[in-house]
PDB file of C-alpha atoms in Angstrom:
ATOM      1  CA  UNK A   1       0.000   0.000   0.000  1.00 40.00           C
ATOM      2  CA  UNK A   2       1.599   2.752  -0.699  1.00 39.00           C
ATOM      3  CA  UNK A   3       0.444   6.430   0.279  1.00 42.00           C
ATOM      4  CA  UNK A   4       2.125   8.284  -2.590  1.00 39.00           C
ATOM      5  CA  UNK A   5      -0.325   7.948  -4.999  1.00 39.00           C
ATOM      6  CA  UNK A   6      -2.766  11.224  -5.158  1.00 39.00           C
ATOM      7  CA  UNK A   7      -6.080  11.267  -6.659  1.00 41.00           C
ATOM      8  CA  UNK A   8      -7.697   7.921  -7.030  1.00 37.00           C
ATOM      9  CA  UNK A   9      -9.296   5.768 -10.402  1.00 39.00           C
ATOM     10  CA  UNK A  10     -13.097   5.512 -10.002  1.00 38.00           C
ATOM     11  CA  UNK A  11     -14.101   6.682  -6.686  1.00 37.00           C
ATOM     12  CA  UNK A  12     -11.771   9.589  -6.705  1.00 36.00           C
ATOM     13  CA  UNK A  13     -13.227  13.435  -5.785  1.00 38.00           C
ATOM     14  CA  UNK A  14     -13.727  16.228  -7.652  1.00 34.00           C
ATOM     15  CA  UNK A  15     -10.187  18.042  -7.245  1.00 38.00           C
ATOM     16  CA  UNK A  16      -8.005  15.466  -6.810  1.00 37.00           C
ATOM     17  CA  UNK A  17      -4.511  16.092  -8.130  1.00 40.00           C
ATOM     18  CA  UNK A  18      -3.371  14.362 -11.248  1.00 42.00           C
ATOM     19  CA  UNK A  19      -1.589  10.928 -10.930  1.00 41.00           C
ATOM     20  CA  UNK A  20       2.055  11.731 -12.691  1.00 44.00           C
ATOM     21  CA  UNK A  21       4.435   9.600 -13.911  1.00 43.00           C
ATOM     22  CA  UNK A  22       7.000  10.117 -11.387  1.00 45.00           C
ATOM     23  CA  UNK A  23       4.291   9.160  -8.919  1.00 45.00           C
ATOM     24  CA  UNK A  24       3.181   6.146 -10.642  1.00 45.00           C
ATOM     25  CA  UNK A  25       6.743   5.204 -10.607  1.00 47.00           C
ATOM     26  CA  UNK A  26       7.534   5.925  -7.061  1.00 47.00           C
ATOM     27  CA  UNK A  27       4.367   4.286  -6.238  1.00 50.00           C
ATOM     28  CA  UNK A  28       5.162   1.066  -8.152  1.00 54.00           C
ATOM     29  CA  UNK A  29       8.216   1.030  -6.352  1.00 57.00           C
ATOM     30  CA  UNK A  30       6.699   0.894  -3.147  1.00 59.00           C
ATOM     31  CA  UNK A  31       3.985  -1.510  -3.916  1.00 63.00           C
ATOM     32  CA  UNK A  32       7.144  -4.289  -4.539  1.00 68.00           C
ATOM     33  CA  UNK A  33       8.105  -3.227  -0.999  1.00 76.00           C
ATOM     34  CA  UNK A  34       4.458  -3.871   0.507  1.00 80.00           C
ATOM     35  CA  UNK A  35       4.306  -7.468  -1.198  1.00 84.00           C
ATOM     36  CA  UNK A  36       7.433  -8.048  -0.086  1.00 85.00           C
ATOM     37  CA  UNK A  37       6.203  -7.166   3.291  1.00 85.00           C
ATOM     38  CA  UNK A  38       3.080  -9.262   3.132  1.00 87.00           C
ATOM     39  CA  UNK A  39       5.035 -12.608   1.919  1.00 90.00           C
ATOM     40  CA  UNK A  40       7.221 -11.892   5.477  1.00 89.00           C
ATOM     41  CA  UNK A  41       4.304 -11.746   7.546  1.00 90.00           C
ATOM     42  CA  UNK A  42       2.441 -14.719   5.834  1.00 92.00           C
ATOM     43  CA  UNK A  43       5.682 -16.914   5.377  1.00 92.00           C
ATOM     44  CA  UNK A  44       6.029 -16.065   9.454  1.00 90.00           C
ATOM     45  CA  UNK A  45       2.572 -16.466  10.573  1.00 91.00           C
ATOM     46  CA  UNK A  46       2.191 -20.337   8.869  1.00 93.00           C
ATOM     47  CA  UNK A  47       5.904 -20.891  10.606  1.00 90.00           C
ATOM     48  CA  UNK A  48       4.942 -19.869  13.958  1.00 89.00           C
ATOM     49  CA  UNK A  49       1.233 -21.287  13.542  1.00 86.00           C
ATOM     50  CA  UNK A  50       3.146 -24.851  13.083  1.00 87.00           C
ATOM     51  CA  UNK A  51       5.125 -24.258  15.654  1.00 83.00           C
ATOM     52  CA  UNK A  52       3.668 -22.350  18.456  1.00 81.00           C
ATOM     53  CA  UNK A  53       5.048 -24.500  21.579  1.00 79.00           C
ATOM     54  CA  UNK A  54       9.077 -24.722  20.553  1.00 81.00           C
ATOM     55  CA  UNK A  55       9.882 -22.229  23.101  1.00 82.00           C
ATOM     56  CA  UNK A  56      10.475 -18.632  23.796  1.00 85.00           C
ATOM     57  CA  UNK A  57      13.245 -18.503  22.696  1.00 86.00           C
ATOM     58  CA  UNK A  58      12.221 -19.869  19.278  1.00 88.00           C
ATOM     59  CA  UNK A  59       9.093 -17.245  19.342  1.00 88.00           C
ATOM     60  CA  UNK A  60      11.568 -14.577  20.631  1.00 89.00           C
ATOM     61  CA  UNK A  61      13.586 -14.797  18.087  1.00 92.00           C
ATOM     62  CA  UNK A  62      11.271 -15.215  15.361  1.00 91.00           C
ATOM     63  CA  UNK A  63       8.480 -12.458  16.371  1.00 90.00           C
ATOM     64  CA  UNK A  64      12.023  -9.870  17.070  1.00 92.00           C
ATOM     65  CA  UNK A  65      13.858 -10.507  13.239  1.00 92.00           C
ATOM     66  CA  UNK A  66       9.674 -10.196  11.634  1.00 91.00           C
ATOM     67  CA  UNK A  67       9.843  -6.688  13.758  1.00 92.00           C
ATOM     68  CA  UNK A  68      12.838  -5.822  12.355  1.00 93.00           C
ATOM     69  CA  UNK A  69      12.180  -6.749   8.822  1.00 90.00           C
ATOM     70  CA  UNK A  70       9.388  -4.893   9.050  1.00 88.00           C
ATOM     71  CA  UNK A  71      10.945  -1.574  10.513  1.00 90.00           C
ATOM     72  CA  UNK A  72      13.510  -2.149   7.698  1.00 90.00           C
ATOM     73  CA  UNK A  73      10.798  -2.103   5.065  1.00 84.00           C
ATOM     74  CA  UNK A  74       8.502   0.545   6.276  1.00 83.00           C
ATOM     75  CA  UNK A  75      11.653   3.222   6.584  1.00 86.00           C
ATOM     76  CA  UNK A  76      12.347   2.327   3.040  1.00 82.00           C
ATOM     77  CA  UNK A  77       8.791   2.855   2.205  1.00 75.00           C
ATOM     78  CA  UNK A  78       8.613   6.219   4.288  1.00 74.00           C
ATOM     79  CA  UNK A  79      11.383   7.786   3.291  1.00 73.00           C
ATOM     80  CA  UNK A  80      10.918   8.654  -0.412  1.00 55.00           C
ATOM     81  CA  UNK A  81       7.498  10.319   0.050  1.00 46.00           C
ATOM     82  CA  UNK A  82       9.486  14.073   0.166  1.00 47.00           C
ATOM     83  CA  UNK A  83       9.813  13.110  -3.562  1.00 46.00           C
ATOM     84  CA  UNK A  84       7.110  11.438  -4.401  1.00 45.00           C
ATOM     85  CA  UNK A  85       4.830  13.959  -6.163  1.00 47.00           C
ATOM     86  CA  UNK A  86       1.878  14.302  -3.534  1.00 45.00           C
ATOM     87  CA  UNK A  87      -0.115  17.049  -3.375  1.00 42.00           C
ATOM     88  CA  UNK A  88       1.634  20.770  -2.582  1.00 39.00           C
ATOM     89  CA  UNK A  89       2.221  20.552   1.200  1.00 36.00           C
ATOM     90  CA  UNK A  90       1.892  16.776   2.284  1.00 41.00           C
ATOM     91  CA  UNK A  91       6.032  16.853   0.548  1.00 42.00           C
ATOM     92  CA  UNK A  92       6.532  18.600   3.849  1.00 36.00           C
ATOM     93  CA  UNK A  93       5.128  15.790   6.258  1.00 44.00           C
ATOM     94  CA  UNK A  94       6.896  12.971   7.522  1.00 56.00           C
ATOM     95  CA  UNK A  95       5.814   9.714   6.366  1.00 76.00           C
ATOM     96  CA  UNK A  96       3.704   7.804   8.935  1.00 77.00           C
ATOM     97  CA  UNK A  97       5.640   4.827   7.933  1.00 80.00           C
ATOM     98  CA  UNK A  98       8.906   6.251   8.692  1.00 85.00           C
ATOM     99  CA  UNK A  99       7.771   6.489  12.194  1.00 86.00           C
ATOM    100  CA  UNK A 100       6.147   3.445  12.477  1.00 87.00           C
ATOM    101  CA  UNK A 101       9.618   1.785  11.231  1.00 89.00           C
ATOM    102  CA  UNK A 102      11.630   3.659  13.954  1.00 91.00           C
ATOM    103  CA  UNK A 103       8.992   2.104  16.078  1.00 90.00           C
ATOM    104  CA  UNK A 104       9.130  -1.275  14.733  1.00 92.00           C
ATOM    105  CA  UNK A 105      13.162  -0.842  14.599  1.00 94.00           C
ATOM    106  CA  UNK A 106      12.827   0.018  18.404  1.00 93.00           C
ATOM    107  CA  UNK A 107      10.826  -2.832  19.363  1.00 93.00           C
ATOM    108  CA  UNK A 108      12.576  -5.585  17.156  1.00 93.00           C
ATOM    109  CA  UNK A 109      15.788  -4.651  18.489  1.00 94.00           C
ATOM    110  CA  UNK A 110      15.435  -4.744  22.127  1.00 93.00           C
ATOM    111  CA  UNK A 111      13.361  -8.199  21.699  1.00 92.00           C
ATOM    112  CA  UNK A 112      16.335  -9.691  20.127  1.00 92.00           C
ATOM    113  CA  UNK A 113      19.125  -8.331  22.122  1.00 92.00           C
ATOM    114  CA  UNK A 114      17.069  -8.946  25.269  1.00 89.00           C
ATOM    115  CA  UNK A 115      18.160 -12.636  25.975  1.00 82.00           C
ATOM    116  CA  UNK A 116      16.865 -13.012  29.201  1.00 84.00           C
ATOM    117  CA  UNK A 117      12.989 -11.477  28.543  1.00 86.00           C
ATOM    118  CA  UNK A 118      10.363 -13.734  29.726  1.00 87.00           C
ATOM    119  CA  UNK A 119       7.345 -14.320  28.186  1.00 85.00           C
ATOM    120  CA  UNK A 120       5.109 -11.955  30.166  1.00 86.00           C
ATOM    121  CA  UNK A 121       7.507  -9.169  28.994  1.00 89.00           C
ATOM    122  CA  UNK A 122       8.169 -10.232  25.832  1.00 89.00           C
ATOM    123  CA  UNK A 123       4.012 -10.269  24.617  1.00 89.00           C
ATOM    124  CA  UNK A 124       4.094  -6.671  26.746  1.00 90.00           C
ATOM    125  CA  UNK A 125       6.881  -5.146  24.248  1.00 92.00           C
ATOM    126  CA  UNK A 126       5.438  -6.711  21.433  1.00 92.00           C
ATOM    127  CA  UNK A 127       1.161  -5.355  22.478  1.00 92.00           C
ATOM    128  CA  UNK A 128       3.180  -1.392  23.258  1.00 93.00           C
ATOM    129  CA  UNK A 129       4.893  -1.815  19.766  1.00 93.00           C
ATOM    130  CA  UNK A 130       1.675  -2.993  18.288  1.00 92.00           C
ATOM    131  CA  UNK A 131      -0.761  -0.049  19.767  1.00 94.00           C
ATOM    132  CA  UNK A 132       1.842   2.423  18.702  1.00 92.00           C
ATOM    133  CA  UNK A 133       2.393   1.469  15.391  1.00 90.00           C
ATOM    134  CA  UNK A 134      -1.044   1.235  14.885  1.00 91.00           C
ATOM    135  CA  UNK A 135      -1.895   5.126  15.953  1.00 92.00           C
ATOM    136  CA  UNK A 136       0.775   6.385  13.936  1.00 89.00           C
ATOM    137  CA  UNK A 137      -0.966   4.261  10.984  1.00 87.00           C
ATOM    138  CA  UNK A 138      -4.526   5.694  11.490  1.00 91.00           C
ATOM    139  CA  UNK A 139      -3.220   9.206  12.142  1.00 89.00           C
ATOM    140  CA  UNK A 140      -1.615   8.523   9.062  1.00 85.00           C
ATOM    141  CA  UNK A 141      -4.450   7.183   7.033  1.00 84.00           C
ATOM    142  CA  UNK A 142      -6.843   9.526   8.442  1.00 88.00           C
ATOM    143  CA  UNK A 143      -4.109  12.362   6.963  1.00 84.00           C
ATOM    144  CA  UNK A 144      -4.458  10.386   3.381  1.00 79.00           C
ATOM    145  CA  UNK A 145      -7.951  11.070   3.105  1.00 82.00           C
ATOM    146  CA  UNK A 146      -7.674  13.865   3.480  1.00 82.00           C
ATOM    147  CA  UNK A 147      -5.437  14.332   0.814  1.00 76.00           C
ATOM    148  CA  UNK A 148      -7.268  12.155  -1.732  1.00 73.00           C
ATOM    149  CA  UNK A 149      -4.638   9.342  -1.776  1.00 70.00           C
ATOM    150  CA  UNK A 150      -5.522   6.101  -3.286  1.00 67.00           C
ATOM    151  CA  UNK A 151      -4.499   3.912  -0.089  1.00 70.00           C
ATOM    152  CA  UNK A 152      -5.817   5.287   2.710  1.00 77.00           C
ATOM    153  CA  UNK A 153      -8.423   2.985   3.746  1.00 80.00           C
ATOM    154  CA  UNK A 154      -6.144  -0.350   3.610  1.00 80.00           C
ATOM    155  CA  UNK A 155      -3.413   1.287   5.497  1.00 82.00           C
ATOM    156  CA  UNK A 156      -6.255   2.334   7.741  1.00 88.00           C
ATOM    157  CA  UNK A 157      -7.133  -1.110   8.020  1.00 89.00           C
ATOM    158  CA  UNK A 158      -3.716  -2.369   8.703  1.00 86.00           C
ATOM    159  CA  UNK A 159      -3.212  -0.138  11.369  1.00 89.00           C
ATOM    160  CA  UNK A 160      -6.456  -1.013  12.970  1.00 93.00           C
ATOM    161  CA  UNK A 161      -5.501  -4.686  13.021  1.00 91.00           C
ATOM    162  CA  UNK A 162      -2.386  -3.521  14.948  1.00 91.00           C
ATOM    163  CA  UNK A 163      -3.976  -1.956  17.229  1.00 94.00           C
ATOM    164  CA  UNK A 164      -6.996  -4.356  17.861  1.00 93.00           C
ATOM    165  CA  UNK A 165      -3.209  -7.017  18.385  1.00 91.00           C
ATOM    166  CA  UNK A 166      -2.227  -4.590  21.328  1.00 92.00           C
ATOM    167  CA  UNK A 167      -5.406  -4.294  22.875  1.00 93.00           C
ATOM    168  CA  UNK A 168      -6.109  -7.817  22.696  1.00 90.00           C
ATOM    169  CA  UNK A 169      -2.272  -8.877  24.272  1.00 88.00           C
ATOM    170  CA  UNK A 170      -2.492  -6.381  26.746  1.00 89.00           C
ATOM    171  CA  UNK A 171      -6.215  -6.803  28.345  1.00 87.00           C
ATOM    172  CA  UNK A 172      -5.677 -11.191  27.918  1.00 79.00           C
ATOM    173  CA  UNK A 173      -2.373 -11.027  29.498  1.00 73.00           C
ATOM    174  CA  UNK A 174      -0.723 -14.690  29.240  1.00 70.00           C
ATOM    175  CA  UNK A 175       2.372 -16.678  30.285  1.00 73.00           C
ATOM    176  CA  UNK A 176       1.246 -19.414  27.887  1.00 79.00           C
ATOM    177  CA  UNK A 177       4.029 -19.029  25.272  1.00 82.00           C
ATOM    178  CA  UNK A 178       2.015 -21.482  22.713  1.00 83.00           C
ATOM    179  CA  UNK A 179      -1.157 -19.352  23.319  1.00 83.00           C
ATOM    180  CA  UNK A 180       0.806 -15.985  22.412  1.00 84.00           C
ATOM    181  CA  UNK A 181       2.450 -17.398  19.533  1.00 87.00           C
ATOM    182  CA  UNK A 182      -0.961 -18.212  17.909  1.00 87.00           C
ATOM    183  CA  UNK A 183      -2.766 -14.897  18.538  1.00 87.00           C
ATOM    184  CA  UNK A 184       1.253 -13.363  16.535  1.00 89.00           C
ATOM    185  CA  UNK A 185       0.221 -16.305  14.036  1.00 90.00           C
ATOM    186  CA  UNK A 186      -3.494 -14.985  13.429  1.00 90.00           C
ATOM    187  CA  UNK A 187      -2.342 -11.771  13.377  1.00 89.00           C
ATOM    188  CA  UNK A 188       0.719 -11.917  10.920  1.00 90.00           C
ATOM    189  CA  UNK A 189      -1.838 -14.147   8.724  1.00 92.00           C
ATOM    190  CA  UNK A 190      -4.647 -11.407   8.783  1.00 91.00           C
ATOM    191  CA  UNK A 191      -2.183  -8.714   8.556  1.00 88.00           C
ATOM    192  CA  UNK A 192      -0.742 -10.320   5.259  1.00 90.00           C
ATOM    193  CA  UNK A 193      -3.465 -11.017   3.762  1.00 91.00           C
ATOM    194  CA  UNK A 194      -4.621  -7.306   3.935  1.00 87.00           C
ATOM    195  CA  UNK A 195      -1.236  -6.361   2.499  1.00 85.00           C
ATOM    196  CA  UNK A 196      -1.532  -8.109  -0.473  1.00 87.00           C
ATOM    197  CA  UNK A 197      -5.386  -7.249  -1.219  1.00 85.00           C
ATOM    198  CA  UNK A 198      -4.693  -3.426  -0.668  1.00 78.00           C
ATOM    199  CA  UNK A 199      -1.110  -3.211  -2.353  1.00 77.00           C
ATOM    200  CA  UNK A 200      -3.388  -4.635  -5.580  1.00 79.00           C
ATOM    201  CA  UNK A 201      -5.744  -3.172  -4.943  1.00 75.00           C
ATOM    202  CA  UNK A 202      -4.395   0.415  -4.982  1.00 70.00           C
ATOM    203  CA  UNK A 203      -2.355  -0.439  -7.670  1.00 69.00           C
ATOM    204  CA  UNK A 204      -4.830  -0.654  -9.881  1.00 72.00           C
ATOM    205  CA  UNK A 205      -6.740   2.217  -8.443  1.00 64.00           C
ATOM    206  CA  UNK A 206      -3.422   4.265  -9.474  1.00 62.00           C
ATOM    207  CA  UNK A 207      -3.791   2.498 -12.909  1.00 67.00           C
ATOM    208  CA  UNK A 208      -6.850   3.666 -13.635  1.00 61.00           C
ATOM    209  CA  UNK A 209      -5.888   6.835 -12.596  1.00 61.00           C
ATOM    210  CA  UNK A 210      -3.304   6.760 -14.910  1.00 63.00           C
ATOM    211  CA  UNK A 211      -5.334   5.735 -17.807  1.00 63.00           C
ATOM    212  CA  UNK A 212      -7.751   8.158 -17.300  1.00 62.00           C
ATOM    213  CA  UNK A 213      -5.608  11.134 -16.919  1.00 59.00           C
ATOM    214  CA  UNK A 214      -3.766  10.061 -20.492  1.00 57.00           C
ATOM    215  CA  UNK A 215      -7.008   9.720 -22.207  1.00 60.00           C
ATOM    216  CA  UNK A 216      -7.949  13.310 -21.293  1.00 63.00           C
ATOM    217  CA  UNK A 217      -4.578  14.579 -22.324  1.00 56.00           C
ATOM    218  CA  UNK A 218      -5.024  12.053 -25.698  1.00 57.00           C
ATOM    219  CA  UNK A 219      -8.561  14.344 -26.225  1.00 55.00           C
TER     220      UNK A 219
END
């Protein structure tokens, strides 16, 4: 999903701003990211769904290098969006998924070099990392609306499902480290899933956009 694209194919607004081609490229560009995202979190999900009861240490260190490899993807994703042809002004803003992968970064990092966390703490880190990832990601939806992008409502839905993880691992507190790794399992399933429907699906929203804007210049 990618929240460079302005305007939007057939449900866009009057007003929108024009989808140009350096946008559709720097758009495309981060679409590769997001699948690449979503085959992380649905390769990691079926792992730790077959194995949910090898040990914390096993979910540790799985659940810390998917929170890295996400932070790692999302600041790549964020950090083009000065140049990414949005509408005058939203240049200016800082990508929500910058912060999100400073976040994600954050979390990953001290899960992994954290040896002696328990499980308890470990399903704490990971529900704080979740809740806060997931504001940043509705703030930052809510902020694409607003600007017409093409993506806002499946990055609004992503960060939703982040934040309904938090919620969820920090009101059902458990030491069960088999029970924790299936709720991460669900979640990285669900959360992949999304991925790969909205990353298409704005895609060819931006398409369309595309199209359309050609055949006016073509008349």
């Amino acid at each position: 999903m990618s929240d460079t694209t302005s305007g939007s194919g057939g449900s866009s607004g009057a007003g929108a701003a024009p989808l140009s081609d350096r946008t559709f490229g720097v758009a495309r560009r981060l679409w590769g990211l997001v699948y690449l995202r979503a085959l992380l979190y649905l390769v990691a999900g079926i792992v730790l769904f077959a194995n949910p009861d090898r040990g914390l240490v096993w979910v540790r260190w799985l659940v810390g290098l998917v929170i890295v490899a996400q932070g790692v993807l999302l600041t790549v994703e964020g950090a083009p969006t000065k140049r990414s042809g949005r509408p005058q002004g939203a240049g200016d803003e800082i990508s929500w998924r910058l912060i999100a992968g400073v976040v994600s970064l954050l979390a990953g990092v001290l899960i992994i070099v954290w040896p002696s966390m328990s499980g308890p703490v470990l399903y704490l880190v990971v529900a704080v990392w979740a809740c806060a990832a997931g504001v940043v990601g509705v703030i930052g939806a809510l902020r694409g609306r607003a600007l017409r992008t093409t993506s806002w409502d499946w990055q609004l839905v992503n960060a939703v499902l982040w934040i309904v993880l938090g919620l969820v691992m920090l009101l059902r507190p458990s030491s069960d480290v088999a029970t924790g790794a299936q709720l991460l399992a669900l979640y990285l399933l669900l959360a992949g899933a999304v991925l790969v429907v909205g990353a298409f699906a704005t895609g060819t929203r931006a398409r369309d956009a595309r199209k359309a804007r050609e055949g006016t210049e073509a008349g």
